Tab-separated table of C-alpha atoms and ligand atoms in Angstrom:
chain	number	residue	atom	x	y	z
A	1	MET	CA	-17.435	-11.234	-14.516
A	2	GLU	CA	-15.361	-11.321	-17.718
A	3	SER	CA	-11.735	-12.401	-17.258
A	4	ILE	CA	-9.137	-9.700	-16.728
A	5	GLN	CA	-7.005	-8.861	-19.769
A	6	TYR	CA	-3.339	-8.065	-19.196
A	7	TYR	CA	-0.939	-6.439	-21.633
A	8	GLN	CA	0.749	-8.950	-23.934
A	9	GLY	CA	4.508	-8.982	-23.579
A	10	LYS	CA	6.978	-8.152	-20.859
A	11	LEU	CA	6.351	-5.023	-18.883
A	12	LEU	CA	8.760	-2.939	-16.820
A	13	ALA	CA	7.168	-1.266	-13.793
A	14	ILE	CA	8.667	1.566	-11.755
A	15	GLU	CA	7.590	2.922	-8.355
A	16	THR	CA	9.318	5.879	-6.663
A	17	SER	CA	6.422	7.736	-5.013
A	18	CYS	CA	7.929	7.892	-1.527
A	19	ASP	CA	11.029	6.325	0.027
A	20	ASP	CA	11.363	2.961	-1.743
A	21	THR	CA	13.046	2.675	-5.129
A	22	CYS	CA	11.247	-0.185	-6.880
A	23	ALA	CA	11.300	-1.926	-10.266
A	24	ALA	CA	9.547	-5.087	-11.420
A	25	ILE	CA	9.237	-7.168	-14.564
A	26	LEU	CA	5.861	-8.759	-15.307
A	27	ASP	CA	4.565	-11.105	-17.936
A	28	GLY	CA	0.782	-10.785	-17.809
A	29	ASN	CA	0.026	-10.882	-14.092
A	30	ARG	CA	3.045	-13.087	-13.335
A	31	VAL	CA	5.734	-11.242	-11.455
A	32	LEU	CA	9.130	-12.295	-12.828
A	33	SER	CA	11.090	-10.008	-10.521
A	34	ASN	CA	10.207	-7.400	-7.922
A	35	ILE	CA	13.143	-5.393	-6.581
A	36	ILE	CA	12.786	-2.959	-3.685
A	37	SER	CA	15.635	-0.746	-2.494
A	38	SER	CA	14.560	0.688	0.850
A	39	GLN	CA	15.730	4.103	1.990
A	40	ALA	CA	14.849	3.349	5.629
A	41	ASP	CA	18.465	3.621	6.808
A	42	LEU	CA	18.861	6.982	5.113
A	43	HIS	CA	15.802	8.535	6.761
A	44	LYS	CA	15.851	6.851	10.166
A	45	LYS	CA	17.993	9.445	11.878
A	46	TRP	CA	15.353	12.077	10.994
A	47	GLY	CA	12.467	9.873	12.211
A	48	GLY	CA	10.618	10.226	8.885
A	49	VAL	CA	11.059	10.723	5.145
A	50	VAL	CA	13.021	13.826	4.052
A	51	PRO	CA	11.614	14.533	0.548
A	52	GLU	CA	14.769	16.111	-0.953
A	53	MET	CA	16.931	13.212	0.245
A	54	ALA	CA	14.386	10.680	-1.020
A	55	ALA	CA	14.463	12.171	-4.534
A	56	ARG	CA	18.283	12.192	-4.655
A	57	GLU	CA	18.434	8.578	-3.499
A	58	HIS	CA	15.939	7.528	-6.207
A	59	LEU	CA	18.180	9.292	-8.721
A	60	CYS	CA	21.157	7.177	-7.614
A	61	MET	CA	19.320	3.884	-7.164
A	62	LEU	CA	16.667	3.666	-9.875
A	63	LEU	CA	18.813	2.489	-12.792
A	64	PRO	CA	20.711	-0.099	-10.680
A	65	VAL	CA	17.341	-1.364	-9.377
A	66	ILE	CA	15.966	-1.619	-12.938
A	67	GLU	CA	19.121	-3.472	-14.022
A	68	GLU	CA	18.701	-5.908	-11.142
A	69	ALA	CA	15.021	-6.490	-12.000
A	70	LEU	CA	15.980	-7.232	-15.625
A	71	GLU	CA	18.819	-9.539	-14.616
A	72	LEU	CA	16.782	-11.492	-12.085
A	73	SER	CA	14.014	-12.107	-14.633
A	74	ASN	CA	16.465	-12.989	-17.433
A	75	THR	CA	15.047	-10.144	-19.470
A	76	THR	CA	16.892	-7.715	-21.717
A	77	LEU	CA	15.815	-4.106	-21.981
A	78	ASN	CA	15.124	-4.602	-25.695
A	79	SER	CA	12.520	-7.266	-24.956
A	80	ILE	CA	10.433	-4.891	-22.816
A	81	SER	CA	7.119	-4.110	-24.554
A	82	ALA	CA	5.792	-1.370	-22.285
A	83	ILE	CA	6.498	0.625	-19.128
A	84	ALA	CA	4.213	1.418	-16.177
A	85	VAL	CA	5.175	4.068	-13.654
A	86	THR	CA	3.601	5.653	-10.580
A	87	ASN	CA	2.929	9.313	-11.352
A	88	ARG	CA	0.380	10.157	-8.613
A	89	PRO	CA	-0.051	10.761	-5.694
A	90	GLY	CA	3.242	11.065	-3.824
A	91	LEU	CA	6.287	13.233	-3.201
A	92	VAL	CA	6.677	15.309	-6.351
A	93	GLY	CA	10.494	15.151	-6.430
A	94	SER	CA	10.432	11.374	-5.979
A	95	LEU	CA	7.684	10.787	-8.556
A	96	ASN	CA	9.606	12.941	-11.027
A	97	ILE	CA	12.610	10.617	-10.994
A	98	GLY	CA	10.447	7.589	-11.850
A	99	LEU	CA	8.418	9.364	-14.514
A	100	THR	CA	11.501	10.854	-16.184
A	101	ALA	CA	13.140	7.428	-16.321
A	102	ALA	CA	9.941	5.894	-17.751
A	103	LYS	CA	9.607	8.585	-20.429
A	104	SER	CA	13.278	8.262	-21.409
A	105	LEU	CA	13.024	4.472	-21.712
A	106	SER	CA	9.763	4.791	-23.620
A	107	LEU	CA	11.386	7.199	-26.093
A	108	SER	CA	14.552	5.185	-26.599
A	109	LEU	CA	12.812	1.789	-26.858
A	110	ASN	CA	9.882	3.206	-28.831
A	111	LYS	CA	7.423	1.447	-26.502
A	112	PRO	CA	4.336	2.889	-24.762
A	113	PHE	CA	4.299	4.009	-21.128
A	114	ILE	CA	1.440	4.572	-18.716
A	115	GLY	CA	1.232	6.631	-15.519
A	116	VAL	CA	-0.427	4.750	-12.654
A	117	HIS	CA	-2.270	5.934	-9.535
A	118	HIS	CA	-0.386	4.569	-6.523
A	119	HIS	CA	-3.593	3.488	-4.746
A	120	GLU	CA	-4.908	1.705	-7.805
A	121	GLY	CA	-1.623	-0.200	-7.675
A	122	HIS	CA	-2.265	-1.149	-4.040
A	123	ILE	CA	-5.902	-2.111	-4.772
A	124	LEU	CA	-4.873	-4.392	-7.660
A	125	SER	CA	-1.839	-5.832	-5.818
A	126	THR	CA	-4.046	-8.830	-4.979
A	127	LEU	CA	-3.969	-9.785	-8.690
A	128	ALA	CA	-0.160	-10.067	-8.822
A	129	GLN	CA	0.962	-13.665	-9.030
A	130	ILE	CA	4.330	-14.175	-7.373
A	131	SER	CA	4.037	-17.896	-6.652
A	132	ASP	CA	1.796	-20.866	-7.390
A	133	GLU	CA	-0.171	-20.025	-4.253
A	134	TYR	CA	-2.503	-17.445	-5.685
A	135	SER	CA	-5.935	-16.386	-4.460
A	136	PRO	CA	-7.109	-13.268	-6.298
A	137	PRO	CA	-10.329	-11.687	-5.031
A	138	LYS	CA	-13.626	-11.942	-6.876
A	139	PHE	CA	-15.321	-8.761	-8.061
A	140	PRO	CA	-17.050	-6.805	-6.664
A	141	HIS	CA	-15.229	-6.721	-3.363
A	142	ILE	CA	-14.536	-4.398	-0.475
A	143	CYS	CA	-10.915	-3.273	-0.304
A	144	LEU	CA	-9.256	-1.518	2.594
A	145	VAL	CA	-6.273	0.521	1.423
A	146	ALA	CA	-4.244	1.269	4.545
A	147	SER	CA	-0.853	2.857	4.061
A	148	GLY	CA	1.330	5.572	5.530
A	149	GLY	CA	-0.434	8.322	3.607
A	150	HIS	CA	-3.988	7.058	3.101
A	151	THR	CA	-6.745	4.989	4.613
A	152	GLU	CA	-9.684	4.310	2.342
A	153	LEU	CA	-12.501	1.819	2.099
A	154	VAL	CA	-13.206	1.138	-1.544
A	155	LEU	CA	-15.952	-0.817	-3.270
A	156	VAL	CA	-14.049	-2.342	-6.178
A	157	HIS	CA	-16.587	-3.153	-8.893
A	158	LYS	CA	-13.839	-4.270	-11.300
A	159	PRO	CA	-10.327	-3.071	-12.204
A	160	GLY	CA	-10.697	0.617	-13.066
A	161	LYS	CA	-14.138	1.041	-11.456
A	162	TYR	CA	-13.871	2.163	-7.852
A	163	GLU	CA	-16.273	3.715	-5.371
A	164	VAL	CA	-14.594	5.273	-2.347
A	165	LEU	CA	-16.939	4.595	0.582
A	166	GLY	CA	-14.958	6.254	3.312
A	167	SER	CA	-11.559	7.629	4.179
A	168	THR	CA	-9.668	9.138	7.048
A	169	LEU	CA	-10.590	12.571	8.334
A	170	ASP	CA	-7.112	13.143	9.745
A	171	ASP	CA	-4.191	10.717	10.078
A	172	ALA	CA	-3.863	7.583	7.958
A	173	ALA	CA	-3.723	4.258	9.845
A	174	GLY	CA	-0.016	3.822	9.053
A	175	GLU	CA	0.704	7.399	10.052
A	176	ALA	CA	-1.100	6.848	13.379
A	177	LEU	CA	0.959	3.706	14.019
A	178	ASP	CA	4.149	5.541	13.042
A	179	LYS	CA	3.406	8.509	15.330
A	180	ALA	CA	2.428	6.247	18.234
A	181	ALA	CA	5.582	4.166	17.734
A	182	ARG	CA	7.676	7.327	17.781
A	183	LEU	CA	6.072	8.327	21.112
A	184	LEU	CA	7.138	4.908	22.430
A	185	GLN	CA	10.633	5.670	21.062
A	186	LEU	CA	10.567	2.618	18.816
A	187	LYS	CA	12.933	2.684	15.892
A	188	TYR	CA	12.049	3.771	12.356
A	189	PRO	CA	10.461	2.269	10.191
A	190	SER	CA	7.886	2.347	12.911
A	191	GLY	CA	4.959	0.142	11.843
A	192	LYS	CA	7.109	-2.985	11.796
A	193	SER	CA	8.878	-1.999	15.063
A	194	LEU	CA	5.506	-1.548	16.746
A	195	GLN	CA	4.408	-4.979	15.526
A	196	ASP	CA	7.628	-6.542	16.847
A	197	ALA	CA	7.234	-4.854	20.244
A	198	ALA	CA	3.546	-5.853	20.383
A	199	CYS	CA	4.410	-9.578	20.041
A	200	LYS	CA	5.333	-9.773	23.720
A	201	GLY	CA	2.660	-7.385	24.976
A	202	ASN	CA	-0.796	-7.563	26.521
A	203	PRO	CA	-3.260	-5.913	24.097
A	204	SER	CA	-5.861	-5.192	26.779
A	205	ARG	CA	-3.499	-3.553	29.275
A	206	TYR	CA	-4.162	0.045	28.182
A	207	LYS	CA	-7.593	1.252	27.078
A	208	LEU	CA	-7.350	3.452	23.999
A	209	PRO	CA	-10.201	5.217	22.173
A	210	ILE	CA	-11.904	4.234	18.917
A	211	ALA	CA	-13.447	7.312	17.293
A	212	LYS	CA	-17.226	7.270	16.788
A	213	LEU	CA	-18.014	9.188	13.624
A	214	LYS	CA	-21.194	10.421	11.963
A	215	ASP	CA	-20.254	8.678	8.740
A	216	PRO	CA	-19.457	5.123	9.851
A	217	TYR	CA	-17.182	4.376	6.873
A	218	ASN	CA	-14.806	7.213	7.692
A	219	PHE	CA	-11.816	6.932	9.996
A	220	SER	CA	-10.172	9.222	12.532
A	221	PHE	CA	-6.958	8.409	14.347
A	222	SER	CA	-6.028	11.785	15.845
A	223	GLY	CA	-7.737	10.921	19.161
A	224	LEU	CA	-5.653	7.761	19.415
A	225	LYS	CA	-2.468	9.757	18.934
A	226	THR	CA	-3.474	12.180	21.729
A	227	ALA	CA	-4.413	9.270	24.011
A	228	VAL	CA	-1.017	7.627	23.436
A	229	LEU	CA	0.738	10.919	24.209
A	230	ARG	CA	-1.225	11.203	27.484
A	231	LEU	CA	-0.474	7.567	28.320
A	232	VAL	CA	3.257	8.085	27.791
A	233	GLU	CA	3.205	11.236	29.937
A	234	SER	CA	1.101	9.781	32.748
A	235	GLU	CA	2.844	6.402	33.013
A	236	GLY	CA	6.370	7.756	32.650
A	237	GLU	CA	8.959	5.133	33.611
A	238	GLN	CA	6.183	2.685	34.536
A	239	LEU	CA	4.974	2.382	30.945
A	240	SER	CA	5.280	-1.128	29.538
A	241	ILE	CA	6.382	-0.630	25.925
A	242	PRO	CA	5.246	-4.123	24.768
A	243	ASP	CA	1.819	-3.670	26.415
A	244	ALA	CA	1.448	-0.165	24.974
A	245	ALA	CA	2.499	-1.365	21.489
A	246	ALA	CA	0.078	-4.306	21.683
A	247	SER	CA	-2.769	-2.054	22.885
A	248	ILE	CA	-2.158	0.439	20.053
A	249	GLN	CA	-1.937	-2.298	17.417
A	250	GLU	CA	-5.107	-3.951	18.737
A	251	THR	CA	-7.028	-0.656	18.726
A	252	VAL	CA	-6.025	0.173	15.139
A	253	ALA	CA	-6.715	-3.372	13.911
A	254	LYS	CA	-10.122	-3.427	15.669
A	255	THR	CA	-11.025	-0.049	14.158
A	256	LEU	CA	-10.120	-1.196	10.655
A	257	LEU	CA	-11.892	-4.533	11.034
A	258	SER	CA	-15.100	-2.963	12.356
A	259	LYS	CA	-15.370	-0.647	9.312
A	260	ILE	CA	-14.609	-3.462	6.882
A	261	THR	CA	-17.245	-5.736	8.383
A	262	LEU	CA	-19.828	-2.948	8.366
A	263	CYS	CA	-19.245	-2.409	4.631
A	264	LEU	CA	-19.448	-6.131	3.911
A	265	LYS	CA	-22.802	-6.346	5.701
A	266	ASN	CA	-24.338	-3.145	4.351
A	267	PHE	CA	-23.322	-3.825	0.739
A	268	ASN	CA	-24.010	-7.546	1.023
A	269	ILE	CA	-20.568	-8.395	-0.328
A	270	HIS	CA	-18.757	-11.624	0.465
A	271	THR	CA	-15.220	-10.862	-0.656
A	272	VAL	CA	-12.717	-8.584	0.995
A	273	SER	CA	-9.103	-7.563	0.510
A	274	ILE	CA	-6.704	-5.488	2.571
A	275	VAL	CA	-3.747	-3.815	0.877
A	276	GLY	CA	-1.067	-1.219	1.579
A	277	GLY	CA	1.721	-1.227	4.160
A	278	VAL	CA	-0.577	-1.680	7.163
A	279	ALA	CA	-1.988	-4.862	5.565
A	280	ALA	CA	1.436	-6.387	6.293
A	281	ASN	CA	0.490	-6.270	9.986
A	282	ILE	CA	0.311	-9.787	11.405
A	283	ARG	CA	-2.445	-9.020	13.924
A	284	LEU	CA	-4.702	-7.326	11.366
A	285	ARG	CA	-4.206	-10.230	8.937
A	286	GLU	CA	-5.041	-12.706	11.690
A	287	MET	CA	-8.159	-10.817	12.820
A	288	LEU	CA	-9.516	-10.518	9.269
A	289	THR	CA	-8.739	-14.156	8.469
A	290	ASN	CA	-10.557	-15.307	11.629
A	291	TYR	CA	-13.534	-13.100	10.842
A	292	SER	CA	-13.713	-14.401	7.282
A	293	LYS	CA	-13.694	-18.029	8.477
A	294	ASP	CA	-16.466	-17.346	11.008
A	295	HIS	CA	-18.633	-15.465	8.501
A	296	ASN	CA	-17.938	-17.357	5.287
A	297	ILE	CA	-16.236	-14.428	3.600
A	298	ASN	CA	-13.528	-14.816	0.923
A	299	VAL	CA	-10.451	-12.934	1.900
A	300	SER	CA	-7.501	-11.902	-0.256
A	301	ILE	CA	-4.414	-10.467	1.424
A	302	PRO	CA	-1.235	-10.025	-0.609
A	303	SER	CA	2.035	-11.379	0.756
A	304	PRO	CA	3.777	-8.744	2.931
A	305	SER	CA	6.229	-7.878	0.121
A	306	LEU	CA	3.263	-6.853	-2.054
A	307	CYS	CA	1.605	-4.869	0.785
A	308	THR	CA	4.349	-2.324	1.332
A	309	ASP	CA	5.327	-0.196	-1.647
A	310	ASN	CA	6.521	-2.184	-4.652
A	311	ALA	CA	6.560	-1.948	-8.437
A	312	ALA	CA	4.789	-5.267	-9.146
A	313	MET	CA	1.446	-3.741	-8.117
A	314	ILE	CA	2.082	-0.742	-10.389
A	315	GLY	CA	2.801	-3.203	-13.187
A	316	ILE	CA	-0.553	-4.944	-12.648
A	317	ALA	CA	-2.530	-1.688	-12.752
A	318	GLY	CA	-0.537	-0.443	-15.763
A	319	SER	CA	-0.837	-3.742	-17.604
A	320	ILE	CA	-4.641	-3.758	-17.340
A	321	ARG	CA	-4.866	-0.172	-18.599
A	322	LEU	CA	-2.382	-0.767	-21.445
A	323	ALA	CA	-4.416	-3.824	-22.480
A	324	GLN	CA	-7.359	-1.402	-22.853
A	325	ASP	CA	-5.218	0.701	-25.229
A	326	GLN	CA	-4.608	3.424	-22.673
A	327	LYS	CA	-1.196	5.080	-22.745
A	328	ASN	CA	0.300	8.469	-21.934
A	329	SER	CA	2.051	11.073	-24.022
A	330	PHE	CA	5.398	12.682	-23.177
A	331	ASN	CA	3.741	15.754	-21.666
A	332	GLU	CA	2.358	13.628	-18.793
A	333	ASP	CA	3.070	15.147	-15.354
A	334	VAL	CA	3.324	14.061	-11.693
A	335	TYR	CA	0.749	14.981	-9.012
A	336	SER	CA	1.202	15.240	-5.244
A	337	SER	CA	-2.470	14.444	-4.716
A	338	ALA	CA	-5.032	12.901	-7.032
A	339	PRO	CA	-8.431	11.255	-6.600
A	340	LEU	CA	-8.548	7.523	-7.279
A	341	ASP	CA	-10.710	8.001	-10.374
A	342	SER	CA	-8.313	10.519	-11.987
B	401	KG4	O1	2.024	1.327	1.468
B	401	KG4	P1	3.235	1.774	2.199
B	401	KG4	O2	4.476	0.931	2.106
B	401	KG4	O3	3.637	3.226	1.782
B	401	KG4	C1	2.678	4.234	1.559
B	401	KG4	O4	2.103	4.235	0.447
B	401	KG4	O5	2.450	5.003	2.509
B	401	KG4	O6	2.812	1.922	3.736
B	401	KG4	C2	3.703	2.353	4.703
B	401	KG4	C3	3.017	2.283	6.051
B	401	KG4	C4	3.860	2.900	7.167
B	401	KG4	O7	3.042	3.750	7.936
B	401	KG4	C5	4.312	1.689	7.955
B	401	KG4	O8	4.521	1.978	9.307
B	401	KG4	C6	3.172	0.725	7.755
B	401	KG4	O9	2.787	0.911	6.408
B	401	KG4	N1	3.584	-0.657	7.969
B	401	KG4	C7	3.088	-1.437	8.942
B	401	KG4	C8	3.769	-2.679	8.853
B	401	KG4	N2	4.643	-2.609	7.812
B	401	KG4	C9	4.518	-1.351	7.287
B	401	KG4	N3	2.155	-1.195	9.861
B	401	KG4	C10	1.866	-2.199	10.719
B	401	KG4	N4	2.463	-3.399	10.710
B	401	KG4	C11	3.425	-3.690	9.798
B	401	KG4	N5	4.005	-4.867	9.792
B	402	ZN	ZN1	1.849	2.792	-0.777
């Protein structure tokens, strides 16, 4: 495959699609700074993201976060050559803050901007170089995008050419983990709390279901959620939280791994990546790494800071598109949902 072309010059990337205010500075695919201001504390008392509050917090935090990203990378605003910003899919109020900032900077600096699909950002996060240890995936490869809002298996032919092989019919993997963690009364943000609780637990203590579906590349996690609810009700005080957390984590990781391996076999592909917040999960990373060693598969998993939402990945996706002379005009909008190929 031909080598990937990145935009020449320093790029500012912005991500505000949900509850993290993020800015990054990139030079090619090198990440010079990657700042994330989490809103977890703000939303934790509600047990989930409150969209109106998320948008207001982005409004307060985005410019300070951009300033910090510039400072940390020793970059001045005037030396920025282009701007990449998430404009789909996500919470409309939150996306709006990022896009408005990007348009304003683009107008005042007289530099191009590009709107980026959040999932394309996740898929290409494996190309972001944050240290000398760097193992980007070969193309084509199978990519599992597993986040709080989406779970998709994608055949990535090359940057910009994606074939969605399967997706969830109900809850996303992260959403299932979050809901299960809430039933166990673990603290928000839930995926990480569940992982922490699972460390001390026995993953085979509680038997939980893995959905069998007509289309084997699709996912369904609603049955798991119901099973966890029943488990909590039936065990009552007797329930071991570490064992339950470990059993849930194991079931989700096994489900994800089984679909990935099926795709690898059926498409005869030898490279795989996992991206998105759930790819930060230690057990899933371990299971996929072990599988890849046993089956001679190349595996690319971004560092945890590139798995959960961040602007560096948006910068990578934007940089590749800008290098192909793509850019947006000032009438560009935000979209709550959007197919990957939009
Ligand atoms: O990609 P992401 O940061 O935001 C979305 O685009 O949704 O993913 C967030 C999801 C949440 O459901 C969160 O619980 C999950 O990723 N997550 C984890 C871990 N860290 C974040 N799930 C399992 N283990 C983790 N360590
Ligand atoms: Zn995400």
